[in-house]
Each structure stands twice: as C-alpha cells, then as structure tokens.
C-alpha cells in the first residue's frame, strides 16, 4: 500500500477530486495547507510597501491505494492539477505499513 | 444666540465625536491581530481622558482671556461660566455648545498620535503622555490659532485644524517614533494589517464625521458651512482617486488600503482650507494630497523611523500641504495667492514652521520625560505577546 500526498492549487481541488473519482478512488482526505516551493511565496503591497509572504495557500489531498494503482493516480492528479505556471504543487508517494477500518476491524488492502 | 446655528454645531460636535471610534477602527485594522484591542483602547480611552482634561483645564487654557498671545487664562477653569448663555468666543452659540464642539477636537488630536507608537507603548505611559500633551502642546496651539493667540493675530488661516490638529499630532508622532524606537521585527518581518475591512469602515466613519469637523467649523448654519462641506467631500474624493491611480502605476495594483488612505489624506489637506476655498480648489488640493501623502508614507522607509501607521506621512505631509494650499487658493472669507495676496503664503509658511518646531520639541521632551520616569515601552516579551493580552488581559479574537 502507498500513501499519495498531492499538494495543489486550491482552485484545482474540484477538478482533481473528480478526476480521481473517475479512476475509481473511493476515499480521500483534504487539508488546507500553506507552504512554498522554489518560487518562495508571493508579494503583498500595503501603502506602497512590499511584503514577502512566504507561505502560499494550497490544498493537500491524501489517498492510500494498493501499489498497482499508484501510476494512474499520480498521472491523473498531475494532469488535472497542472496549469504550467510555477506553484502547481508536488506529489509525494510513501509506503504504508498498515491500514485498519475502525468500524469492522478489517486490515490491509481490504480496509482501504 | 441663534437656534439653527446652535443645533448645527451640536450635531457637528456629535459627528466629530464619532470620528474617534472611527479612527480606532481605522488604526486597529492596520495592526496585527494581537494588538487590535490595545490600539482601539488608546483612541477610545481618549474620549474619556481628553474630555475630562479639556473640561478641567484645556478649554480655559485654549479659549480663556489671552495672556501675551501665548496661552489662555484660567477664567474657564472647571468650565466656570461655560453654560447655556452666549457669553463665549462666539455670540451666536451657547458657550457650552462651542466648548463641546472644541472638546471633540481635543479628543481626536492625541488619538491621531497613537498611530505612530502603535503596538509597543505601555498603556499607563500613554495616559500620562496624553494628559501632559493636551495641556502643554494642544492647548497652546489651539490658543495660538483660534483662541486669540499670536498665530491667529498674524493672519494665519486654519479653518478647521491643519496646524492645531494635523501638524501638531504629526510632529508629536515623529517625536514619539524617534523616542520609542522601532517595533521588534521592523524592516525584517512583515508587520501587516490584520483586518482591512475594519480599516475601510473606519475610514468611512472618519469621512462622515469630517463633515462635522470642517463644516461645523463655520460655527453657524450658513453658506461658509455649506461650501466647507462641499470642498471637504470633493477633496477627499479626489485624493482617494489620485492615491489609487498613483499606487496602481507605482506598484501594479490599486488597493483598498490605498483608497482609504487617500481619502483620509484628502480630508487632512482640506481641513485648514475648507472655509476659504471653492469646490474646484478642493479637488486640486485633494488630488495633490493623494500624490504627496503617497510619497509621504515612503519617508519612514527612507529615514528609518517606525511611524507604525503613517501619522507623519499622512497627517504631517497632508496638513502641511493643506496649510500651504490655503495660502495659495483662499478666495472666500480671505485672500490667498491666486486672489492677489502673495503675503498670505508667507504667513502660512511661518505658521507651518512654528507649529512643527513647537510641537516637535515639546512632544519630544514629554516623551523623554515619561520614558525617564515610568517608562514608555512594553517589555520585549509583552511586545511579542501583543498589547491585548499583556496590557489588557483580553483577546480581540477567540479562534
């Protein structure tokens, strides 16, 4: 099992969610997050003075899937979230040791 | 005594009163969330403190019988003889109506200064400084210009307080910023406004109240009041637009804070001129004020002082321009440069220099005095926690 964290522009959230549902992803967790990459945030101007704001608002989607699904999830999320401009986001894939469905006690891939 | 004039001036006094809570919102939106109450508290408290100081001594020192052109006598101490009779400086109003109208000016002027030392001054020090400032700076200034003192006798034109209110508070603001020093993190971390809608609302209330401030300064329900109202509105409108356009050109985007700041800059600049100029001169004065004050807010970056909410850049630059512009554009009730009286410009310059010098020097001494006795500045730890919790044991927002 793998956990895929997809950090995207907030306005792309609906598009990515729909695209992932389209390839059979049944559950996901979404968090409003802030951060920056190489472009280092953005500038805001108050009374003519520029302030560097390091942390930009992003949405983070977390999904846990069986190993075989990883390439299609990553590919689908990439396509749906891409604008081609800096700040489109990142995807991280990591290994998951165990999953438990609390209601039934099922474990492993059955619980995803 | 005239009933229409009396009702107009009483309503104007109420309008000016509303400017101070308006100012509290205007300022409070521009500080960080942890200082929203501390900043509001300073303006709001002055409604209490300044009113009492004014009733006890300030009014008499401002409008009591003239002593050598410098200060008013003690005849009206504790409002002695100030009641419903028309025995005050103007014979169309009950003395009490004139006094309470002037009281509202004495409330908002020290409140303007608080923008300079926002986010770092101890509440107790603020109370002591404001009391001393009202007696030793505001009252003499008020007497000089309106109470029969030397500046008024010289012929300096200040319809509603370019010198008395705006330059005086800006000079004190500069002194305060220099004595207190910069906020922790100034120039390194972004010290950004936490709630601009609050600031816009405050600017709207200021604009509204300013009609009482400027039109009411005619002290009668007459044509001068109507003209002052129109000039005030148009100057503010022009300054809001000119600030927006100059900022758009300079920084790429038109901003709400810019529009609000421009409106206030226009109101400041038209204040000394309001009863002396026509509507088109009002537009010119406002439009220039928007551009000049936009430049004014760059001063603190250039000279490296931390006037937190730009009192010097807006009230200092705007008030000075307004005083000068009064000497240029006055055509009604007085004659300025374009009406064929270049000497008026010189008189205005003398009043500008004297106002800045007197108010800056005395304010600087007062700040130093308070600092040496009870201390001006909150501790570093309290500054990080914010004024709301450290000075008042409450928080503006529970999120």
PDB file of C-alpha atoms in Angstrom, chain B residues 95-333:
ATOM      1  CA  UNK B  95     -20.951  78.907  25.354  1.00  0.00           C
ATOM      2  CA  UNK B  96     -21.385  75.195  26.190  1.00  0.00           C
ATOM      3  CA  UNK B  97     -22.088  74.338  22.527  1.00  0.00           C
ATOM      4  CA  UNK B  98     -18.853  75.968  21.395  1.00  0.00           C
ATOM      5  CA  UNK B  99     -16.927  74.317  24.228  1.00  0.00           C
ATOM      6  CA  UNK B 100     -18.185  70.790  23.495  1.00  0.00           C
ATOM      7  CA  UNK B 101     -17.556  71.173  19.754  1.00  0.00           C
ATOM      8  CA  UNK B 102     -13.958  72.129  20.537  1.00  0.00           C
ATOM      9  CA  UNK B 103     -13.772  69.289  23.069  1.00  0.00           C
ATOM     10  CA  UNK B 104     -14.194  66.732  20.285  1.00  0.00           C
ATOM     11  CA  UNK B 105     -11.141  68.178  18.513  1.00  0.00           C
ATOM     12  CA  UNK B 106      -9.147  67.837  21.722  1.00  0.00           C
ATOM     13  CA  UNK B 107     -10.209  64.171  21.869  1.00  0.00           C
ATOM     14  CA  UNK B 108      -9.244  63.123  18.362  1.00  0.00           C
ATOM     15  CA  UNK B 109      -5.943  65.012  18.101  1.00  0.00           C
ATOM     16  CA  UNK B 110      -3.978  62.982  20.680  1.00  0.00           C
ATOM     17  CA  UNK B 111      -5.744  59.877  19.321  1.00  0.00           C
ATOM     18  CA  UNK B 112      -4.124  60.561  15.942  1.00  0.00           C
ATOM     19  CA  UNK B 113      -0.676  60.377  17.559  1.00  0.00           C
ATOM     20  CA  UNK B 114      -1.311  56.832  18.779  1.00  0.00           C
ATOM     21  CA  UNK B 115      -0.808  55.550  15.218  1.00  0.00           C
ATOM     22  CA  UNK B 116       2.892  56.359  15.492  1.00  0.00           C
ATOM     23  CA  UNK B 117       3.578  54.368  18.642  1.00  0.00           C
ATOM     24  CA  UNK B 118       1.124  51.551  17.878  1.00  0.00           C
ATOM     25  CA  UNK B 119       1.990  48.029  19.024  1.00  0.00           C
ATOM     26  CA  UNK B 120       4.662  48.968  21.582  1.00  0.00           C
ATOM     27  CA  UNK B 121       3.622  51.658  24.092  1.00  0.00           C
ATOM     28  CA  UNK B 122       2.603  50.992  27.692  1.00  0.00           C
ATOM     29  CA  UNK B 123      -0.962  51.998  28.472  1.00  0.00           C
ATOM     30  CA  UNK B 124      -0.020  53.915  31.613  1.00  0.00           C
ATOM     31  CA  UNK B 125       2.665  55.852  29.765  1.00  0.00           C
ATOM     32  CA  UNK B 126       0.161  56.653  27.034  1.00  0.00           C
ATOM     33  CA  UNK B 127      -2.261  58.104  29.623  1.00  0.00           C
ATOM     34  CA  UNK B 128       0.388  60.283  31.257  1.00  0.00           C
ATOM     35  CA  UNK B 129       1.808  61.466  27.945  1.00  0.00           C
ATOM     36  CA  UNK B 130      -1.624  62.304  26.520  1.00  0.00           C
ATOM     37  CA  UNK B 131      -2.619  64.315  29.582  1.00  0.00           C
ATOM     38  CA  UNK B 132       0.582  66.354  29.555  1.00  0.00           C
ATOM     39  CA  UNK B 133       0.412  66.770  25.778  1.00  0.00           C
ATOM     40  CA  UNK B 134      -3.123  68.150  25.873  1.00  0.00           C
ATOM     41  CA  UNK B 135      -2.101  70.772  28.426  1.00  0.00           C
ATOM     42  CA  UNK B 136       1.355  71.685  27.146  1.00  0.00           C
ATOM     43  CA  UNK B 137       1.034  71.260  23.375  1.00  0.00           C
ATOM     44  CA  UNK B 138      -2.582  71.101  22.247  1.00  0.00           C
ATOM     45  CA  UNK B 139      -3.980  73.903  24.412  1.00  0.00           C
ATOM     46  CA  UNK B 140      -1.285  76.457  23.477  1.00  0.00           C
ATOM     47  CA  UNK B 141      -1.590  75.516  19.767  1.00  0.00           C
ATOM     48  CA  UNK B 142      -5.355  75.869  19.948  1.00  0.00           C
ATOM     49  CA  UNK B 143      -4.976  79.241  21.669  1.00  0.00           C
ATOM     50  CA  UNK B 144      -2.411  80.470  19.144  1.00  0.00           C
ATOM     51  CA  UNK B 145      -4.682  79.737  16.207  1.00  0.00           C
ATOM     52  CA  UNK B 146      -8.274  80.089  17.420  1.00  0.00           C
ATOM     53  CA  UNK B 147      -8.185  81.471  20.958  1.00  0.00           C
ATOM     54  CA  UNK B 148      -6.817  84.935  20.226  1.00  0.00           C
ATOM     55  CA  UNK B 149      -3.127  83.984  20.224  1.00  0.00           C
ATOM     56  CA  UNK B 150      -0.282  85.234  18.049  1.00  0.00           C
ATOM     57  CA  UNK B 151      -0.774  82.932  15.070  1.00  0.00           C
ATOM     58  CA  UNK B 152      -4.374  83.954  14.544  1.00  0.00           C
ATOM     59  CA  UNK B 153      -3.484  87.622  15.073  1.00  0.00           C
ATOM     60  CA  UNK B 154      -0.715  87.299  12.480  1.00  0.00           C
ATOM     61  CA  UNK B 155      -3.427  86.296   9.991  1.00  0.00           C
ATOM     62  CA  UNK B 156      -2.589  82.593   9.636  1.00  0.00           C
ATOM     63  CA  UNK B 157      -5.521  80.751   8.072  1.00  0.00           C
ATOM     64  CA  UNK B 158      -6.514  77.452   9.658  1.00  0.00           C
ATOM     65  CA  UNK B 159     -10.197  76.826   9.187  1.00  0.00           C
ATOM     66  CA  UNK B 160     -10.634  73.515  11.000  1.00  0.00           C
ATOM     67  CA  UNK B 161      -7.247  72.491  12.329  1.00  0.00           C
ATOM     68  CA  UNK B 162      -4.475  71.924   9.788  1.00  0.00           C
ATOM     69  CA  UNK B 163      -1.987  73.213  12.368  1.00  0.00           C
ATOM     70  CA  UNK B 164      -3.942  72.629  15.580  1.00  0.00           C
ATOM     71  CA  UNK B 165      -4.928  69.055  14.802  1.00  0.00           C
ATOM     72  CA  UNK B 166      -2.889  67.555  11.989  1.00  0.00           C
ATOM     73  CA  UNK B 167       0.565  69.115  12.042  1.00  0.00           C
ATOM     74  CA  UNK B 168       0.595  69.110  15.838  1.00  0.00           C
ATOM     75  CA  UNK B 169      -0.255  65.415  16.057  1.00  0.00           C
ATOM     76  CA  UNK B 170       2.174  64.539  13.256  1.00  0.00           C
ATOM     77  CA  UNK B 171       5.041  66.417  14.912  1.00  0.00           C
ATOM     78  CA  UNK B 172       4.296  64.564  18.150  1.00  0.00           C
ATOM     79  CA  UNK B 173       4.076  61.310  16.177  1.00  0.00           C
ATOM     80  CA  UNK B 174       7.533  61.867  14.738  1.00  0.00           C
ATOM     81  CA  UNK B 175       8.922  62.615  18.191  1.00  0.00           C
ATOM     82  CA  UNK B 176       7.236  59.503  19.562  1.00  0.00           C
ATOM     83  CA  UNK B 177       8.547  57.248  16.815  1.00  0.00           C
ATOM     84  CA  UNK B 178      12.079  58.552  17.408  1.00  0.00           C
ATOM     85  CA  UNK B 179      11.999  58.240  21.203  1.00  0.00           C
ATOM     86  CA  UNK B 180      10.276  54.835  21.328  1.00  0.00           C
ATOM     87  CA  UNK B 181      12.280  53.228  18.564  1.00  0.00           C
ATOM     88  CA  UNK B 182      11.185  50.642  16.072  1.00  0.00           C
ATOM     89  CA  UNK B 183       8.843  47.767  16.654  1.00  0.00           C
ATOM     90  CA  UNK B 184      10.502  44.401  17.096  1.00  0.00           C
ATOM     91  CA  UNK B 185      10.991  42.945  13.653  1.00  0.00           C
ATOM     92  CA  UNK B 186      10.545  46.268  11.805  1.00  0.00           C
ATOM     93  CA  UNK B 187      12.188  46.021   8.402  1.00  0.00           C
ATOM     94  CA  UNK B 188      12.830  42.276   8.830  1.00  0.00           C
ATOM     95  CA  UNK B 189       9.439  40.636   9.175  1.00  0.00           C
ATOM     96  CA  UNK B 190       6.179  41.699   7.578  1.00  0.00           C
ATOM     97  CA  UNK B 191       4.119  43.752  10.060  1.00  0.00           C
ATOM     98  CA  UNK B 192       0.972  43.594   8.024  1.00  0.00           C
ATOM     99  CA  UNK B 193      -2.591  44.840   8.612  1.00  0.00           C
ATOM    100  CA  UNK B 194      -4.771  42.102  10.083  1.00  0.00           C
ATOM    101  CA  UNK B 195      -8.230  43.321   9.038  1.00  0.00           C
ATOM    102  CA  UNK B 196      -8.533  45.765   6.175  1.00  0.00           C
ATOM    103  CA  UNK B 197     -12.357  45.772   6.069  1.00  0.00           C
ATOM    104  CA  UNK B 198     -12.182  47.227   9.598  1.00  0.00           C
ATOM    105  CA  UNK B 199      -9.823  49.913   8.330  1.00  0.00           C
ATOM    106  CA  UNK B 200     -12.108  50.742   5.389  1.00  0.00           C
ATOM    107  CA  UNK B 201     -15.091  51.045   7.742  1.00  0.00           C
ATOM    108  CA  UNK B 202     -13.053  53.313   9.999  1.00  0.00           C
ATOM    109  CA  UNK B 203     -12.057  55.477   7.034  1.00  0.00           C
ATOM    110  CA  UNK B 204     -15.736  55.725   6.061  1.00  0.00           C
ATOM    111  CA  UNK B 205     -16.673  56.863   9.558  1.00  0.00           C
ATOM    112  CA  UNK B 206     -13.851  59.400   9.501  1.00  0.00           C
ATOM    113  CA  UNK B 207     -15.071  60.766   6.158  1.00  0.00           C
ATOM    114  CA  UNK B 208     -18.613  61.014   7.566  1.00  0.00           C
ATOM    115  CA  UNK B 209     -17.523  62.673  10.795  1.00  0.00           C
ATOM    116  CA  UNK B 210     -15.249  65.071   8.946  1.00  0.00           C
ATOM    117  CA  UNK B 211     -18.310  66.919   7.654  1.00  0.00           C
ATOM    118  CA  UNK B 212     -18.931  67.960  11.246  1.00  0.00           C
ATOM    119  CA  UNK B 213     -15.245  68.713  11.705  1.00  0.00           C
ATOM    120  CA  UNK B 214     -14.968  71.048   8.714  1.00  0.00           C
ATOM    121  CA  UNK B 215     -18.496  72.317   8.009  1.00  0.00           C
ATOM    122  CA  UNK B 216     -19.108  72.664  11.740  1.00  0.00           C
ATOM    123  CA  UNK B 217     -16.031  74.889  11.987  1.00  0.00           C
ATOM    124  CA  UNK B 218     -18.084  77.626  10.320  1.00  0.00           C
ATOM    125  CA  UNK B 219     -19.774  77.732  13.759  1.00  0.00           C
ATOM    126  CA  UNK B 220     -23.011  78.701  12.033  1.00  0.00           C
ATOM    127  CA  UNK B 221     -25.539  77.102   9.700  1.00  0.00           C
ATOM    128  CA  UNK B 222     -24.595  79.297   6.787  1.00  0.00           C
ATOM    129  CA  UNK B 223     -23.036  79.439   3.330  1.00  0.00           C
ATOM    130  CA  UNK B 224     -19.499  79.028   4.649  1.00  0.00           C
ATOM    131  CA  UNK B 225     -20.548  75.759   6.270  1.00  0.00           C
ATOM    132  CA  UNK B 226     -22.141  74.541   3.032  1.00  0.00           C
ATOM    133  CA  UNK B 227     -19.065  75.453   1.000  1.00  0.00           C
ATOM    134  CA  UNK B 228     -16.784  73.800   3.538  1.00  0.00           C
ATOM    135  CA  UNK B 229     -18.904  70.651   3.337  1.00  0.00           C
ATOM    136  CA  UNK B 230     -18.632  70.554  -0.460  1.00  0.00           C
ATOM    137  CA  UNK B 231     -14.897  71.319  -0.538  1.00  0.00           C
ATOM    138  CA  UNK B 232     -14.288  68.646   2.102  1.00  0.00           C
ATOM    139  CA  UNK B 233     -16.176  65.963   0.227  1.00  0.00           C
ATOM    140  CA  UNK B 234     -14.590  66.738  -3.131  1.00  0.00           C
ATOM    141  CA  UNK B 235     -11.073  66.920  -1.715  1.00  0.00           C
ATOM    142  CA  UNK B 236     -11.474  63.522  -0.114  1.00  0.00           C
ATOM    143  CA  UNK B 237     -12.938  62.084  -3.305  1.00  0.00           C
ATOM    144  CA  UNK B 238     -10.104  63.473  -5.431  1.00  0.00           C
ATOM    145  CA  UNK B 239      -7.424  62.276  -3.020  1.00  0.00           C
ATOM    146  CA  UNK B 240      -8.851  58.743  -2.855  1.00  0.00           C
ATOM    147  CA  UNK B 241      -8.745  58.573  -6.651  1.00  0.00           C
ATOM    148  CA  UNK B 242      -5.290  60.112  -7.030  1.00  0.00           C
ATOM    149  CA  UNK B 243      -3.813  57.752  -4.415  1.00  0.00           C
ATOM    150  CA  UNK B 244      -5.397  54.764  -6.146  1.00  0.00           C
ATOM    151  CA  UNK B 245      -4.023  55.774  -9.523  1.00  0.00           C
ATOM    152  CA  UNK B 246      -0.543  56.643  -8.323  1.00  0.00           C
ATOM    153  CA  UNK B 247      -0.312  53.350  -6.417  1.00  0.00           C
ATOM    154  CA  UNK B 248      -1.657  51.413  -9.389  1.00  0.00           C
ATOM    155  CA  UNK B 249       1.012  52.990 -11.555  1.00  0.00           C
ATOM    156  CA  UNK B 250       3.799  52.577  -8.993  1.00  0.00           C
ATOM    157  CA  UNK B 251       3.086  49.104  -7.575  1.00  0.00           C
ATOM    158  CA  UNK B 252       0.928  47.490 -10.200  1.00  0.00           C
ATOM    159  CA  UNK B 253      -2.365  47.164  -8.300  1.00  0.00           C
ATOM    160  CA  UNK B 254      -4.965  49.570  -6.938  1.00  0.00           C
ATOM    161  CA  UNK B 255      -5.572  48.700  -3.258  1.00  0.00           C
ATOM    162  CA  UNK B 256      -8.371  49.271  -0.756  1.00  0.00           C
ATOM    163  CA  UNK B 257      -5.895  50.439   1.854  1.00  0.00           C
ATOM    164  CA  UNK B 258      -4.659  52.945  -0.712  1.00  0.00           C
ATOM    165  CA  UNK B 259      -8.168  54.229  -1.395  1.00  0.00           C
ATOM    166  CA  UNK B 260      -8.889  54.596   2.312  1.00  0.00           C
ATOM    167  CA  UNK B 261      -5.524  56.234   2.993  1.00  0.00           C
ATOM    168  CA  UNK B 262      -6.040  58.635   0.092  1.00  0.00           C
ATOM    169  CA  UNK B 263      -9.473  59.638   1.345  1.00  0.00           C
ATOM    170  CA  UNK B 264      -8.048  60.458   4.771  1.00  0.00           C
ATOM    171  CA  UNK B 265      -5.130  62.332   3.181  1.00  0.00           C
ATOM    172  CA  UNK B 266      -7.594  64.495   1.244  1.00  0.00           C
ATOM    173  CA  UNK B 267      -9.635  65.187   4.367  1.00  0.00           C
ATOM    174  CA  UNK B 268      -6.489  66.204   6.236  1.00  0.00           C
ATOM    175  CA  UNK B 269      -5.305  68.520   3.463  1.00  0.00           C
ATOM    176  CA  UNK B 270      -8.637  70.312   3.021  1.00  0.00           C
ATOM    177  CA  UNK B 271      -9.072  70.868   6.759  1.00  0.00           C
ATOM    178  CA  UNK B 272      -7.236  74.204   7.025  1.00  0.00           C
ATOM    179  CA  UNK B 273      -8.686  75.391   3.706  1.00  0.00           C
ATOM    180  CA  UNK B 274     -12.278  74.159   3.865  1.00  0.00           C
ATOM    181  CA  UNK B 275     -13.965  77.505   4.610  1.00  0.00           C
ATOM    182  CA  UNK B 276     -11.709  79.531   2.344  1.00  0.00           C
ATOM    183  CA  UNK B 277     -11.769  77.693  -0.997  1.00  0.00           C
ATOM    184  CA  UNK B 278     -14.290  76.741  -3.651  1.00  0.00           C
ATOM    185  CA  UNK B 279     -15.096  73.232  -4.861  1.00  0.00           C
ATOM    186  CA  UNK B 280     -12.572  73.137  -7.730  1.00  0.00           C
ATOM    187  CA  UNK B 281      -9.748  74.267  -5.473  1.00  0.00           C
ATOM    188  CA  UNK B 282     -10.907  71.494  -3.127  1.00  0.00           C
ATOM    189  CA  UNK B 283     -10.451  68.957  -5.898  1.00  0.00           C
ATOM    190  CA  UNK B 284      -6.959  70.253  -6.691  1.00  0.00           C
ATOM    191  CA  UNK B 285      -5.924  70.276  -3.027  1.00  0.00           C
ATOM    192  CA  UNK B 286      -7.226  66.733  -2.598  1.00  0.00           C
ATOM    193  CA  UNK B 287      -5.715  65.349  -5.784  1.00  0.00           C
ATOM    194  CA  UNK B 288      -2.288  66.744  -4.918  1.00  0.00           C
ATOM    195  CA  UNK B 289      -2.644  65.483  -1.334  1.00  0.00           C
ATOM    196  CA  UNK B 290      -3.199  61.920  -2.567  1.00  0.00           C
ATOM    197  CA  UNK B 291       0.067  62.000  -4.503  1.00  0.00           C
ATOM    198  CA  UNK B 292       2.094  63.860  -1.856  1.00  0.00           C
ATOM    199  CA  UNK B 293       0.936  61.662   1.006  1.00  0.00           C
ATOM    200  CA  UNK B 294       1.644  58.543  -1.051  1.00  0.00           C
ATOM    201  CA  UNK B 295       5.177  59.920  -1.214  1.00  0.00           C
ATOM    202  CA  UNK B 296       4.937  60.782   2.489  1.00  0.00           C
ATOM    203  CA  UNK B 297       4.451  57.186   3.531  1.00  0.00           C
ATOM    204  CA  UNK B 298       7.776  56.326   1.886  1.00  0.00           C
ATOM    205  CA  UNK B 299       9.541  58.686   4.316  1.00  0.00           C
ATOM    206  CA  UNK B 300       9.769  56.192   7.152  1.00  0.00           C
ATOM    207  CA  UNK B 301      11.441  53.679   4.867  1.00  0.00           C
ATOM    208  CA  UNK B 302      13.889  56.308   3.725  1.00  0.00           C
ATOM    209  CA  UNK B 303      14.657  57.823   7.121  1.00  0.00           C
ATOM    210  CA  UNK B 304      14.377  54.515   9.036  1.00  0.00           C
ATOM    211  CA  UNK B 305      11.957  55.565  11.763  1.00  0.00           C
ATOM    212  CA  UNK B 306       8.950  53.424  12.630  1.00  0.00           C
ATOM    213  CA  UNK B 307       5.853  55.602  12.492  1.00  0.00           C
ATOM    214  CA  UNK B 308       3.741  52.453  12.584  1.00  0.00           C
ATOM    215  CA  UNK B 309       0.540  53.709  10.950  1.00  0.00           C
ATOM    216  CA  UNK B 310       1.953  56.651   8.958  1.00  0.00           C
ATOM    217  CA  UNK B 311       0.801  59.618  11.017  1.00  0.00           C
ATOM    218  CA  UNK B 312       3.685  61.710   9.697  1.00  0.00           C
ATOM    219  CA  UNK B 313       3.207  60.595   6.103  1.00  0.00           C
ATOM    220  CA  UNK B 314      -0.499  61.364   6.042  1.00  0.00           C
ATOM    221  CA  UNK B 315      -1.308  63.965   8.721  1.00  0.00           C
ATOM    222  CA  UNK B 316       2.086  65.670   8.612  1.00  0.00           C
ATOM    223  CA  UNK B 317       2.510  65.840   4.868  1.00  0.00           C
ATOM    224  CA  UNK B 318      -1.216  66.363   4.215  1.00  0.00           C
ATOM    225  CA  UNK B 319      -1.586  69.007   6.935  1.00  0.00           C
ATOM    226  CA  UNK B 320       1.476  70.904   5.764  1.00  0.00           C
ATOM    227  CA  UNK B 321       0.342  70.833   2.143  1.00  0.00           C
ATOM    228  CA  UNK B 322      -3.135  71.923   3.213  1.00  0.00           C
ATOM    229  CA  UNK B 323      -1.808  74.876   5.198  1.00  0.00           C
ATOM    230  CA  UNK B 324       0.312  75.959   2.246  1.00  0.00           C
ATOM    231  CA  UNK B 325      -2.547  75.384  -0.194  1.00  0.00           C
ATOM    232  CA  UNK B 326      -4.807  77.563   1.955  1.00  0.00           C
ATOM    233  CA  UNK B 327      -2.385  80.432   1.376  1.00  0.00           C
ATOM    234  CA  UNK B 328      -2.463  79.724  -2.351  1.00  0.00           C
ATOM    235  CA  UNK B 329      -6.126  79.010  -3.051  1.00  0.00           C
ATOM    236  CA  UNK B 330      -8.068  81.058  -0.466  1.00  0.00           C
ATOM    237  CA  UNK B 331     -10.727  83.139  -2.204  1.00  0.00           C
ATOM    238  CA  UNK B 332     -13.624  83.074   0.238  1.00  0.00           C
ATOM    239  CA  UNK B 333     -13.570  84.880   3.606  1.00  0.00           C
TER     240      UNK B 333
END
